[in-house]
Structures are given as structure tokens and as C-alpha cells.
Tab-separated table of C-alpha atoms and ligand atoms in Angstrom:
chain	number	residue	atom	x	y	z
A	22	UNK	CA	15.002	0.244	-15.225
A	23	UNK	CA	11.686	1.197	-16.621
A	24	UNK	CA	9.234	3.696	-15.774
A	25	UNK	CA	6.809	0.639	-13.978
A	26	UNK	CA	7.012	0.858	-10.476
A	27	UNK	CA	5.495	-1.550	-7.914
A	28	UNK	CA	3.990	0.003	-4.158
A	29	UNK	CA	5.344	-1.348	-1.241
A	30	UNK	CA	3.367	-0.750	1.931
A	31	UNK	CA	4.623	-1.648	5.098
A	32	UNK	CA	1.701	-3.022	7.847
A	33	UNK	CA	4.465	-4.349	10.148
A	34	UNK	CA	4.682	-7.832	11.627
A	35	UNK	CA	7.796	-10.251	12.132
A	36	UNK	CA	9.541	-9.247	8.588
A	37	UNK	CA	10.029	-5.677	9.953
A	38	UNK	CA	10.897	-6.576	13.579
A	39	UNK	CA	14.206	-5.951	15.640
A	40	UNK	CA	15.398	-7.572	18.280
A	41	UNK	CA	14.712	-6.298	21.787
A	42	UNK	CA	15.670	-7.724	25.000
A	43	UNK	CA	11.603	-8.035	25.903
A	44	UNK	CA	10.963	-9.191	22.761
A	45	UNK	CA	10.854	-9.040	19.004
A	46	UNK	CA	8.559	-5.501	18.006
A	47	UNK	CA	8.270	-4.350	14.385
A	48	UNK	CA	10.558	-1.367	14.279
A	49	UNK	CA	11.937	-1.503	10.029
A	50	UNK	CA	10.235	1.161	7.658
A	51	UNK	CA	8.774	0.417	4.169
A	52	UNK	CA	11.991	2.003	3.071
A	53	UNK	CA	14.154	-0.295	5.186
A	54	UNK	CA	12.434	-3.272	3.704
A	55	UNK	CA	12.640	-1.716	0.097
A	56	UNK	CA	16.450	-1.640	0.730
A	57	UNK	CA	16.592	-5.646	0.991
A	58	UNK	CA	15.610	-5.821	-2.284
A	59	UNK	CA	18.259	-3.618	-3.676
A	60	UNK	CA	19.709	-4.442	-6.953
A	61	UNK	CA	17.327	-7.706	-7.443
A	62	UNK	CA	14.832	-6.362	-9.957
A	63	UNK	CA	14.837	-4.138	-12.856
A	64	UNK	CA	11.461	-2.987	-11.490
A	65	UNK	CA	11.192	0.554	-9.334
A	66	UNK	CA	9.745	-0.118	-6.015
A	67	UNK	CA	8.030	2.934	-3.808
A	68	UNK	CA	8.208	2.425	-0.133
A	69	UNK	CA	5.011	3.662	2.229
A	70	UNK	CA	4.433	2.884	5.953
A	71	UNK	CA	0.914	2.417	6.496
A	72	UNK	CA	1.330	0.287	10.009
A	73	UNK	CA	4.169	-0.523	12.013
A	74	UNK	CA	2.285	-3.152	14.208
A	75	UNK	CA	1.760	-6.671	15.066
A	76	UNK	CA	-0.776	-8.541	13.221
A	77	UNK	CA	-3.089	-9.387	16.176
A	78	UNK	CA	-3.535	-5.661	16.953
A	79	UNK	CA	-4.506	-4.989	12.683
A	80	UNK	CA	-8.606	-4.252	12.831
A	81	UNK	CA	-11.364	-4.421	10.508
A	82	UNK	CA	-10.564	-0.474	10.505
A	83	UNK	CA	-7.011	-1.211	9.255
A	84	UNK	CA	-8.001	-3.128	6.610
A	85	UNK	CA	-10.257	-0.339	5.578
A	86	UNK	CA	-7.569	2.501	5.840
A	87	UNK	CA	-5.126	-0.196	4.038
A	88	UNK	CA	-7.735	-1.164	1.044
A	89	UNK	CA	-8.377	3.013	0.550
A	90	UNK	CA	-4.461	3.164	0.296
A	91	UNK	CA	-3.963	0.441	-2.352
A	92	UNK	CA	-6.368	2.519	-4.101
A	93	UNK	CA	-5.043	5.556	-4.121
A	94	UNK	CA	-1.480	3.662	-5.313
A	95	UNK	CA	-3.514	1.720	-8.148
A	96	UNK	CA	-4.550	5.172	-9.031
A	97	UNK	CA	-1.266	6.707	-8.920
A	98	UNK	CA	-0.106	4.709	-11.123
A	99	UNK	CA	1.398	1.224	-9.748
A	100	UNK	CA	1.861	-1.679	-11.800
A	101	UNK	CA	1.298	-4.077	-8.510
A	102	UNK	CA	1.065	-3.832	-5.046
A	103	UNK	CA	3.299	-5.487	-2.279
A	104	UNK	CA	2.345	-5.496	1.159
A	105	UNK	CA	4.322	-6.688	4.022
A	106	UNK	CA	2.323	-7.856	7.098
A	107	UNK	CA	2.428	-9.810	10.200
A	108	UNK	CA	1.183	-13.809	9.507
A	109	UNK	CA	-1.230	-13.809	12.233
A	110	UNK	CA	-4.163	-12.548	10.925
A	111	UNK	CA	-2.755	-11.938	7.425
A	112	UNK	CA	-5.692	-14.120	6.259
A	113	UNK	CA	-8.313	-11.956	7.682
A	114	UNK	CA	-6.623	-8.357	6.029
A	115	UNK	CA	-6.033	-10.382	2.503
A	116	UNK	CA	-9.852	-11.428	2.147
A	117	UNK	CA	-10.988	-8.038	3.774
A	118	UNK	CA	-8.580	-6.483	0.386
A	119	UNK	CA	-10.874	-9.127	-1.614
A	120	UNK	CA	-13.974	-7.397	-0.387
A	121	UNK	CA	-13.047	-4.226	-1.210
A	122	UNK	CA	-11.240	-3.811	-3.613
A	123	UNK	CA	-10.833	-3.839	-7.522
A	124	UNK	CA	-7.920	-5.111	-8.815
A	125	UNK	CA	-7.071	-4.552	-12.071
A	126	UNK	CA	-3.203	-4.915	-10.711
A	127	UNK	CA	-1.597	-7.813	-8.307
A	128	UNK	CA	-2.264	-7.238	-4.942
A	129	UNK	CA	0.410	-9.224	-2.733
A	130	UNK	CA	0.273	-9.666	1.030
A	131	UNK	CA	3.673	-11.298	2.558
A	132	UNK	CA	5.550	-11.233	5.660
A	133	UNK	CA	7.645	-13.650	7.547
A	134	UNK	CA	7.915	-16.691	10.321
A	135	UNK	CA	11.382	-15.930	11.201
A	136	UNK	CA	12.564	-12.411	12.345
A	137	UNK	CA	15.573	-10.758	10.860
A	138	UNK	CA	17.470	-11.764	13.700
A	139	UNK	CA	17.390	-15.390	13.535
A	140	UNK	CA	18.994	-18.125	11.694
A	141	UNK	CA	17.138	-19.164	8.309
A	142	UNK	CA	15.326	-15.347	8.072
A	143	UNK	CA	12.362	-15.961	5.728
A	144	UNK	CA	11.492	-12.254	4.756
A	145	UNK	CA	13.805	-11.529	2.127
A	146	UNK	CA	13.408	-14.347	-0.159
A	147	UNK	CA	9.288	-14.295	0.587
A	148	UNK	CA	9.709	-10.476	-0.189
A	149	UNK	CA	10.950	-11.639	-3.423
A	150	UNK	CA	8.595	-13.494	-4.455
A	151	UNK	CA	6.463	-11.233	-3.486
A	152	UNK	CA	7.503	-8.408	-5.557
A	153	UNK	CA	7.819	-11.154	-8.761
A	154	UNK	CA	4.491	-11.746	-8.036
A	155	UNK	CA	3.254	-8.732	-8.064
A	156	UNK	CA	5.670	-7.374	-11.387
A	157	UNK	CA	3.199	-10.045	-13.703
A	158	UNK	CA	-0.108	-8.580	-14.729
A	159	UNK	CA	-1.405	-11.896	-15.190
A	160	UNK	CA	-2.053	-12.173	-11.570
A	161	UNK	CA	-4.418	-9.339	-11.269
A	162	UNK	CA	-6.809	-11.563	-11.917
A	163	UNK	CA	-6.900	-13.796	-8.736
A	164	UNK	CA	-7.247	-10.813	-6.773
A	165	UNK	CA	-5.545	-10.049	-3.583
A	166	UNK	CA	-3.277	-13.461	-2.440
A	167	UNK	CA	-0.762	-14.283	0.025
A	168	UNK	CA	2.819	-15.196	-1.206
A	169	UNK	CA	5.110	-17.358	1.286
A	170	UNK	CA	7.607	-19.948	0.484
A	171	UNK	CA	7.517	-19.224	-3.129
A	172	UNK	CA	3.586	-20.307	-3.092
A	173	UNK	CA	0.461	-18.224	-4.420
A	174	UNK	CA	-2.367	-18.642	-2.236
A	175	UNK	CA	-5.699	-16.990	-3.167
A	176	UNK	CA	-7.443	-14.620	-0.423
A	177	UNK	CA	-11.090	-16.827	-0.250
A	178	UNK	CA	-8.489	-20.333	0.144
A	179	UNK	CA	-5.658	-19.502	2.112
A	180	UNK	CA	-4.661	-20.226	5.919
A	181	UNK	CA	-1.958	-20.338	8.178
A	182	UNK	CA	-1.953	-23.607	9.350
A	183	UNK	CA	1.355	-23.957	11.318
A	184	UNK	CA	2.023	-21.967	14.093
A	185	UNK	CA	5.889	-21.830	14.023
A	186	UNK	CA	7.331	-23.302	10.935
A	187	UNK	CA	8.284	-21.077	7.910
A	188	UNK	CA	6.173	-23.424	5.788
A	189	UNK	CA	2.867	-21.887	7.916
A	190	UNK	CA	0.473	-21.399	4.989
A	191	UNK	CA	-1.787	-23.526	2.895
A	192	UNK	CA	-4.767	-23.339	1.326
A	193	UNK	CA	-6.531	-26.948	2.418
A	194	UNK	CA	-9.434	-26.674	0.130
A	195	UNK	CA	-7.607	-25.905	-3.348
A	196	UNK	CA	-3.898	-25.341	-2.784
A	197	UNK	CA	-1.661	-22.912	-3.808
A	198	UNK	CA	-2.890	-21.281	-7.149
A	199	UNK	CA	0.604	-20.811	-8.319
A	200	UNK	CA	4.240	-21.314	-7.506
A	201	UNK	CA	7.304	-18.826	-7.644
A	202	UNK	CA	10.374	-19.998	-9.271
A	203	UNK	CA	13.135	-18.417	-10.512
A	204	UNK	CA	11.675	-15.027	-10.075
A	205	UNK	CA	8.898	-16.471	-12.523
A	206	UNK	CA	5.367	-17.073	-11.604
A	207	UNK	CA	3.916	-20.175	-12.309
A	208	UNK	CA	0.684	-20.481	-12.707
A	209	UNK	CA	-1.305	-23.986	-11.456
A	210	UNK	CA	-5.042	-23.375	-10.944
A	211	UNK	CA	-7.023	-20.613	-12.144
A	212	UNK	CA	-8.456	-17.492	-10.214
A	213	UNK	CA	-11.289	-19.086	-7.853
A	214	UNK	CA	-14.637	-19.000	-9.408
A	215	UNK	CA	-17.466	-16.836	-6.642
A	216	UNK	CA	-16.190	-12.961	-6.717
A	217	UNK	CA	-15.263	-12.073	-3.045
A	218	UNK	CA	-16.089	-8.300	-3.706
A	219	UNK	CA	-18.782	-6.805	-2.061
A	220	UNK	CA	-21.696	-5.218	-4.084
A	221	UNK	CA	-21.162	-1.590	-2.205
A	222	UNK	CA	-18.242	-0.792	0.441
A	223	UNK	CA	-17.788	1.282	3.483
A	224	UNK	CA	-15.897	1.544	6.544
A	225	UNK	CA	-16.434	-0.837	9.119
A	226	UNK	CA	-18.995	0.328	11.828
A	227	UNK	CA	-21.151	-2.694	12.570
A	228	UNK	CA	-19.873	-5.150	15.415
A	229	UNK	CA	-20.110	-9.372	14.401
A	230	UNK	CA	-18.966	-11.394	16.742
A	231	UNK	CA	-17.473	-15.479	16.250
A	232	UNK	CA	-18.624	-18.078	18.596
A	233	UNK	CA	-16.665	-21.566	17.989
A	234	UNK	CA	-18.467	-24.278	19.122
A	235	UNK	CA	-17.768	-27.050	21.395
A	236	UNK	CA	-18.623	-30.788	21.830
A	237	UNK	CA	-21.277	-29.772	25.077
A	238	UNK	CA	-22.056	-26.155	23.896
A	239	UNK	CA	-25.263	-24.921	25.127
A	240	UNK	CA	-27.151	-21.424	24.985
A	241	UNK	CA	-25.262	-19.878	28.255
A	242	UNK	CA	-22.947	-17.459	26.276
A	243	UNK	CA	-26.029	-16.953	23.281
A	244	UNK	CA	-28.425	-16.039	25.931
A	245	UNK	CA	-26.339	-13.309	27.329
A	246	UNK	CA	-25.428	-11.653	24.169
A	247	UNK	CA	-24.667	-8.038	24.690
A	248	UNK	CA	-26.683	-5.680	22.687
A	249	UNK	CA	-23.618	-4.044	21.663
A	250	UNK	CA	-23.624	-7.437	19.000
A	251	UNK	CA	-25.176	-6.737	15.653
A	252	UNK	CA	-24.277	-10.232	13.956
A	253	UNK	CA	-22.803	-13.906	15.026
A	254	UNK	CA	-21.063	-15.753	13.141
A	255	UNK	CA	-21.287	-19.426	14.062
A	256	UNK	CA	-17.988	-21.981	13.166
A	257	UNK	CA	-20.122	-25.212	13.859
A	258	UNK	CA	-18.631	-28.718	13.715
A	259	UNK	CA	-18.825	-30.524	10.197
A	260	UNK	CA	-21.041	-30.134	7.974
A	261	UNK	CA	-22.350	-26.922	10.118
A	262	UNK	CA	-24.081	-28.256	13.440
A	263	UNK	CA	-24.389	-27.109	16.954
A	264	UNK	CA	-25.192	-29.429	19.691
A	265	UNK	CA	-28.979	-29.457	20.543
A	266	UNK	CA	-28.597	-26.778	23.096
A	267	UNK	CA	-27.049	-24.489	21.461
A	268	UNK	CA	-29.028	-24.825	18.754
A	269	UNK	CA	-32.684	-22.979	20.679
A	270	UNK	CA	-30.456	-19.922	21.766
A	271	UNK	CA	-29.174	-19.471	18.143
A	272	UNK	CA	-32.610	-19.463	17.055
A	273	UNK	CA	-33.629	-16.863	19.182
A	274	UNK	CA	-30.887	-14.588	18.387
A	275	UNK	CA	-31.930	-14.766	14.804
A	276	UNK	CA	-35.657	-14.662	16.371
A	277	UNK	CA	-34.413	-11.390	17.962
A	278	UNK	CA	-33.514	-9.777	14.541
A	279	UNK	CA	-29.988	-10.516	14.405
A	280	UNK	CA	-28.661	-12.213	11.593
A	281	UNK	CA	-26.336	-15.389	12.029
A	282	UNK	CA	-24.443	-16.899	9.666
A	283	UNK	CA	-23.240	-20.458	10.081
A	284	UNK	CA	-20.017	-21.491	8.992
A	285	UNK	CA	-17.668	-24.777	9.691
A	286	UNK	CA	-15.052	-25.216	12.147
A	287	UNK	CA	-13.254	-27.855	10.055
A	288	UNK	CA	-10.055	-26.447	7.779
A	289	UNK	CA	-12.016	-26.824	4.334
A	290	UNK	CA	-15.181	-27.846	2.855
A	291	UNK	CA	-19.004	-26.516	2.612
A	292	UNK	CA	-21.794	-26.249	5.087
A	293	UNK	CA	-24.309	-28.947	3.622
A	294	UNK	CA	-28.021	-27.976	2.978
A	295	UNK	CA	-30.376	-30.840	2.701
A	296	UNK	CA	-28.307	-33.814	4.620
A	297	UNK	CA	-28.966	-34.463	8.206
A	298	UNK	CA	-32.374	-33.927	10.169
A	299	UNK	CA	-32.668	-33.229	13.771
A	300	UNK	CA	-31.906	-30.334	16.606
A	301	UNK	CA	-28.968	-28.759	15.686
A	302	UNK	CA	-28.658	-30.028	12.157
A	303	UNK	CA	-27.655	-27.533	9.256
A	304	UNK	CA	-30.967	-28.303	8.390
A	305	UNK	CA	-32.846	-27.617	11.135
A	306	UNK	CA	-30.459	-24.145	11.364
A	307	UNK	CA	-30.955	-23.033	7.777
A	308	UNK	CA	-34.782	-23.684	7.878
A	309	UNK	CA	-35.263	-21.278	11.291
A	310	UNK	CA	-33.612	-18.957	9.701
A	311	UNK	CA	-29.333	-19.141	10.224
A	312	UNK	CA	-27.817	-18.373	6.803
A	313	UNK	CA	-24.944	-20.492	5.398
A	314	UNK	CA	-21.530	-19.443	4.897
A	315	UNK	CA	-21.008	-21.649	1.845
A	316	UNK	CA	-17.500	-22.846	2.101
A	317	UNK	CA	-15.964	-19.437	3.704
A	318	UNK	CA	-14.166	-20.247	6.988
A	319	UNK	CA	-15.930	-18.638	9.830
A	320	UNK	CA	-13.123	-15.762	9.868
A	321	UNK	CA	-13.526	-14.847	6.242
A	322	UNK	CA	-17.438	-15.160	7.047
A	323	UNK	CA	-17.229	-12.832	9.996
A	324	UNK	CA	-15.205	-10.049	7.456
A	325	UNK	CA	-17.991	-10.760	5.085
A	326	UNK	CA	-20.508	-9.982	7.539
A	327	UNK	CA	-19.116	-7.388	8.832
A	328	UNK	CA	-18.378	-5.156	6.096
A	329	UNK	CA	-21.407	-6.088	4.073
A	330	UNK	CA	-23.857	-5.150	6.893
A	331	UNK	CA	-21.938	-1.684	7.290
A	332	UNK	CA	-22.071	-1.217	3.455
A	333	UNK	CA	-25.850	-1.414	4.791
A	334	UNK	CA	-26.605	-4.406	2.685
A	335	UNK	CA	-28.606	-7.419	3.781
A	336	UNK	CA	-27.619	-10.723	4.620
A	337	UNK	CA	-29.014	-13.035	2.382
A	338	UNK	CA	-27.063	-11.104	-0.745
A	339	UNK	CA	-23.689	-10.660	1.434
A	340	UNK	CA	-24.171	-14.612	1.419
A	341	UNK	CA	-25.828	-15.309	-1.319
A	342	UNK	CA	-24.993	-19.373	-2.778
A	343	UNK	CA	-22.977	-18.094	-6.353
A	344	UNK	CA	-20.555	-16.142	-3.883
A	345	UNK	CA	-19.790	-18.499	-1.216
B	8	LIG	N1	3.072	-12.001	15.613
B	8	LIG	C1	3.527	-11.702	14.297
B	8	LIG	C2	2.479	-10.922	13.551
B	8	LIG	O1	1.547	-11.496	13.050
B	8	LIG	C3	3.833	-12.935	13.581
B	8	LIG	C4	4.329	-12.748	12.198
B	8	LIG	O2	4.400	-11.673	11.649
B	8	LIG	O3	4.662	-13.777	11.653
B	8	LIG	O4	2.614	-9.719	13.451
């Protein structure tokens, strides 16, 4: 045992859920999860509930209060930083972490597929990995990831892809940046190249909204934006188009003075810039004024947006080309 010790902070999410006859609800405390690791690591582990809720209820304001508390750990002290979370929108928190936050330790999100109830429970051995991940220094450098099934997946790249199996994450565009094995940590790609972190940070208080478009789309749900909507962030098909009618309403939102960002809907890959001509085209888009997204899926994008506008900055830095 050495004097290093490693945070745990529990979010919730199927890792730390019981079984309930309506229904599996996370009920375990950091300190209950702590406790499977017992005996597996010479490395001290400190237990702290943040969250004891489902992913799909975690906000942008939970990913503030949780990036403030990896803080204060990093400044108390920690070596790394394990936190357990629900998969659904564990994408969303880890990039959120990767806009604001420093980290000159590993920051590691996990969780599990499988509650503890069920045959073939994934949390333990994910929360292993986890916490190896976390114990090597070298890792700081790739800033906040996701570990599940023993694979490293970097915050800007990773996914879950698969509803139901245990095998639920990938990251389509790069792949896993490293593998876990043996309680090692082996490294595959380097730490992505554009720096996720945001030039000035503060707590979320601007509302961007996602519209995923549709073979058909047209300006019906645009034209009625509420003016509660400060941003729109557009997942567009390919390359980053909207069907022609779609395409005038979009315009006049940014026409309006509200920014909109245009991202794609497929699983990987960039928004093009000088391609394709024509209504709707990421041409046509970019020149009336939408701003590209770069190759940031349209929920990172929306995070991006979101924070960066209520760190009052402007939209063409927040997405400016070297970062996206
Ligand atoms: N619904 C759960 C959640 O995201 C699923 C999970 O944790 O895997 O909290």
C-alpha cells in the first residue's frame, strides 16, 4: 500500500443498481462499489457519491457539478480519477469532462450493461480496468475516456453503439486508444490531436437544442422555434445536408441571430466544405452562415455549444477548424 490514492465517484447507472420488482434503480454507494474491488490493487481508493441516478436523467448541470468535483479531488491530491456512470449518455458527461477540465491525472468514466443481478455482471471486471487505467499517469494525457470491456476509448471518439450487449462501446472513427490487459494498460494510438477544452468555462445556462434530420424534413419544426432556444445544433445526413426545405428555415434561424452548427448524422467522419453545390448542400449551409461541427457528432457538438456560449464565447472560436 502506498500513500497514492485514486477518487472514486459514484454518478449511478446499471453498475450500482439493485434489483426491484418494478425494475432495476441505482441504489449501491461509492463505498459499496469501492468494496468490489477489495484486495485487487495495492492502490488506496476513496469512495464519494456525487449521483445516484440513471444516466438519461444526468444534465449539462451534472456534468458541471461532476467536472468542479474532479477538481477539487485532483486538488486534493488524487493520483487518477474513476467514475462510475450509467452507459446511456456516458458519452455526453465524458466529452462535457473534456471541455472542462484539465487533466494532469487519468480521468476514467465506466459503468456497466449488465446489473449486479444478472448472469455475466460486467461492472466488476470494467471497474477494474477502470481503476488500472486510471493508477498509470501515462494516460493523463488523452484526457477524460471511457473504459469498458478492457478498451480505452477517448472522450471526442467514443460511442455506445449497441444497445444491449456488454460489448456496447466503440469509437467508429479511430478505435479504442488503448487496451487493458492484465491489469496493464496498453497503449495503441496516441491522445487525439484538436484539444476538446474550452478556452474559458462556466456553468451551463444557455439552452441548444438537436434537430436530427429526416429524408422529407422541411422548415415546420424550424419555423416554430421557441424563443426559449438560444442555439441548434443540426445532425444532417452525410457529408452535412438538409433536404431543400429545411434548408430556408435553417437559414433564417441563423438570419434571426441564432447560431447553428451543423454536424453529421452518420457514426464517424467530417462535415465536408467545398464538395457539393445546391439547396441544402454543406455548401450552400456554411456560406449563409451555419457553422461546421468538424467531425464532432452532433451530441458532442451540442455540449460544445452549449457550454462555450455560456462561457459567453462566440461561435466561430467554440468551433473553430484546429479543434474540431
Ligand atoms: N439506463 C442505464 C443508465 O444509463 C443504463 C446503464 O447504466 O447501462 O443509467
Amino acid at each position: 500500500m502506498t500513500d497514492r490514492f485514486i477518487s472514486l465517484l459514484a454518478m449511478g447507472g446499471t453498475i450500482s443498481t439493485a434489483a426491484a420488482e418494478d425494475g432495476a434503480v441505482p441504489t449501491r454507494s461509492a463505498d459499496e462499489l469501492a468494496a468490489t474491488l477489495a484486495g485487487q490493487t495495492g492502490i488506496r481508493v476513496l469512495p464519494r457519491d456525487i449521483e445516484r441516478i440513471s444516466s438519461p436523467a444526468v444534465t449539462p448541470l451534472h456534468m458541471w457539478e461532476l467536472a468542479c468535483a474532479v477538481r477539487e479531488e485532483i486538488d486534493g491530491g488524487a493520483a487518477g480519477i474513476v467514475i462510475t456512470h450509467g452507459t446511456d449518455t456516458m458519452e455526453e458527461t465524458t466529452y462535457a469532462l473534456a471541455l472542462l477540465l484539465e487533466t494532469p491525472v487519468p480521468v476514467v468514466l465506466t459503468g456497466a450493461m449488465r446489473p449486479p443481478h444478472a448472469p455475466g455482471h460486467d461492472g466488476p471486471g470494467n471497474l477494474a480496468a477502470a481503476l488500472a487505467t486510471a493508477s498509470e499517469p501515462g494516460m493523463a494525457a488523452y484526457g477524460p475516456v471511457v473504459v469498458q470491456q478492457d478498451e480505452v476509448h477517448a472522450a471526442r471518439w467514443v460511442t455506445k453503439l449497441f444497445s444491449t450487449r456488454i460489448a456496447a462501446f466503440a469509437s467508429p472513427a479511430a478505435g479504442p486508444v488503448a487496451l487493458v490487459s492484465e491489469g496493464r494498460v496498453v497503449p495503441l494510438l496516441g491522445p487525439p490531436p484538436a484539444i476538446d477544452r474550452l478556452g474559458s468555462v462556466a456553468p451551463p445556462t444557455r439552452r441548444v437544442e438537436l434537430l436530427w434530420v429526416a429524408a422529407g424534413m422541411d422548415s415546420l419544426l424550424v419555423d416554430a422555434l421557441p424563443d426559449a432556444v438560444d442555439a441548434l445544433v443540426v445532425a444532417g445526413t452525410g457529408g452535412g445536408h438538409v433536404p431543400p426545405a429545411l434548408a430556408r428555415g435553417l437559414i433564417d434561424v441563423v438570419r434571426g441571430g441564432r447560431p447553428v452548427v451543423l454536424s453529421s448524422r452518420c457514426a464517424a467522419g467530417e462535415v465536408l466544405r467545398s464538395t457539393y453545390g445546391g439547396e441544402g448542400s454543406e455548401r450552400h449551409l456554411l456560406s449563409s452562415g451555419l457553422v461546421s461541427a468538424g467531425s464532432l457528432s452532433p451530441l458532442k457538438a451540442r455540449l460544445r455549444l452549449l457550454f462555450g456560449l455560456s462561457a459567453g464565447l462566440e461561435v466561430d472560436p467554440i468551433f473553430a477548424p484546429e479543434v474540431v
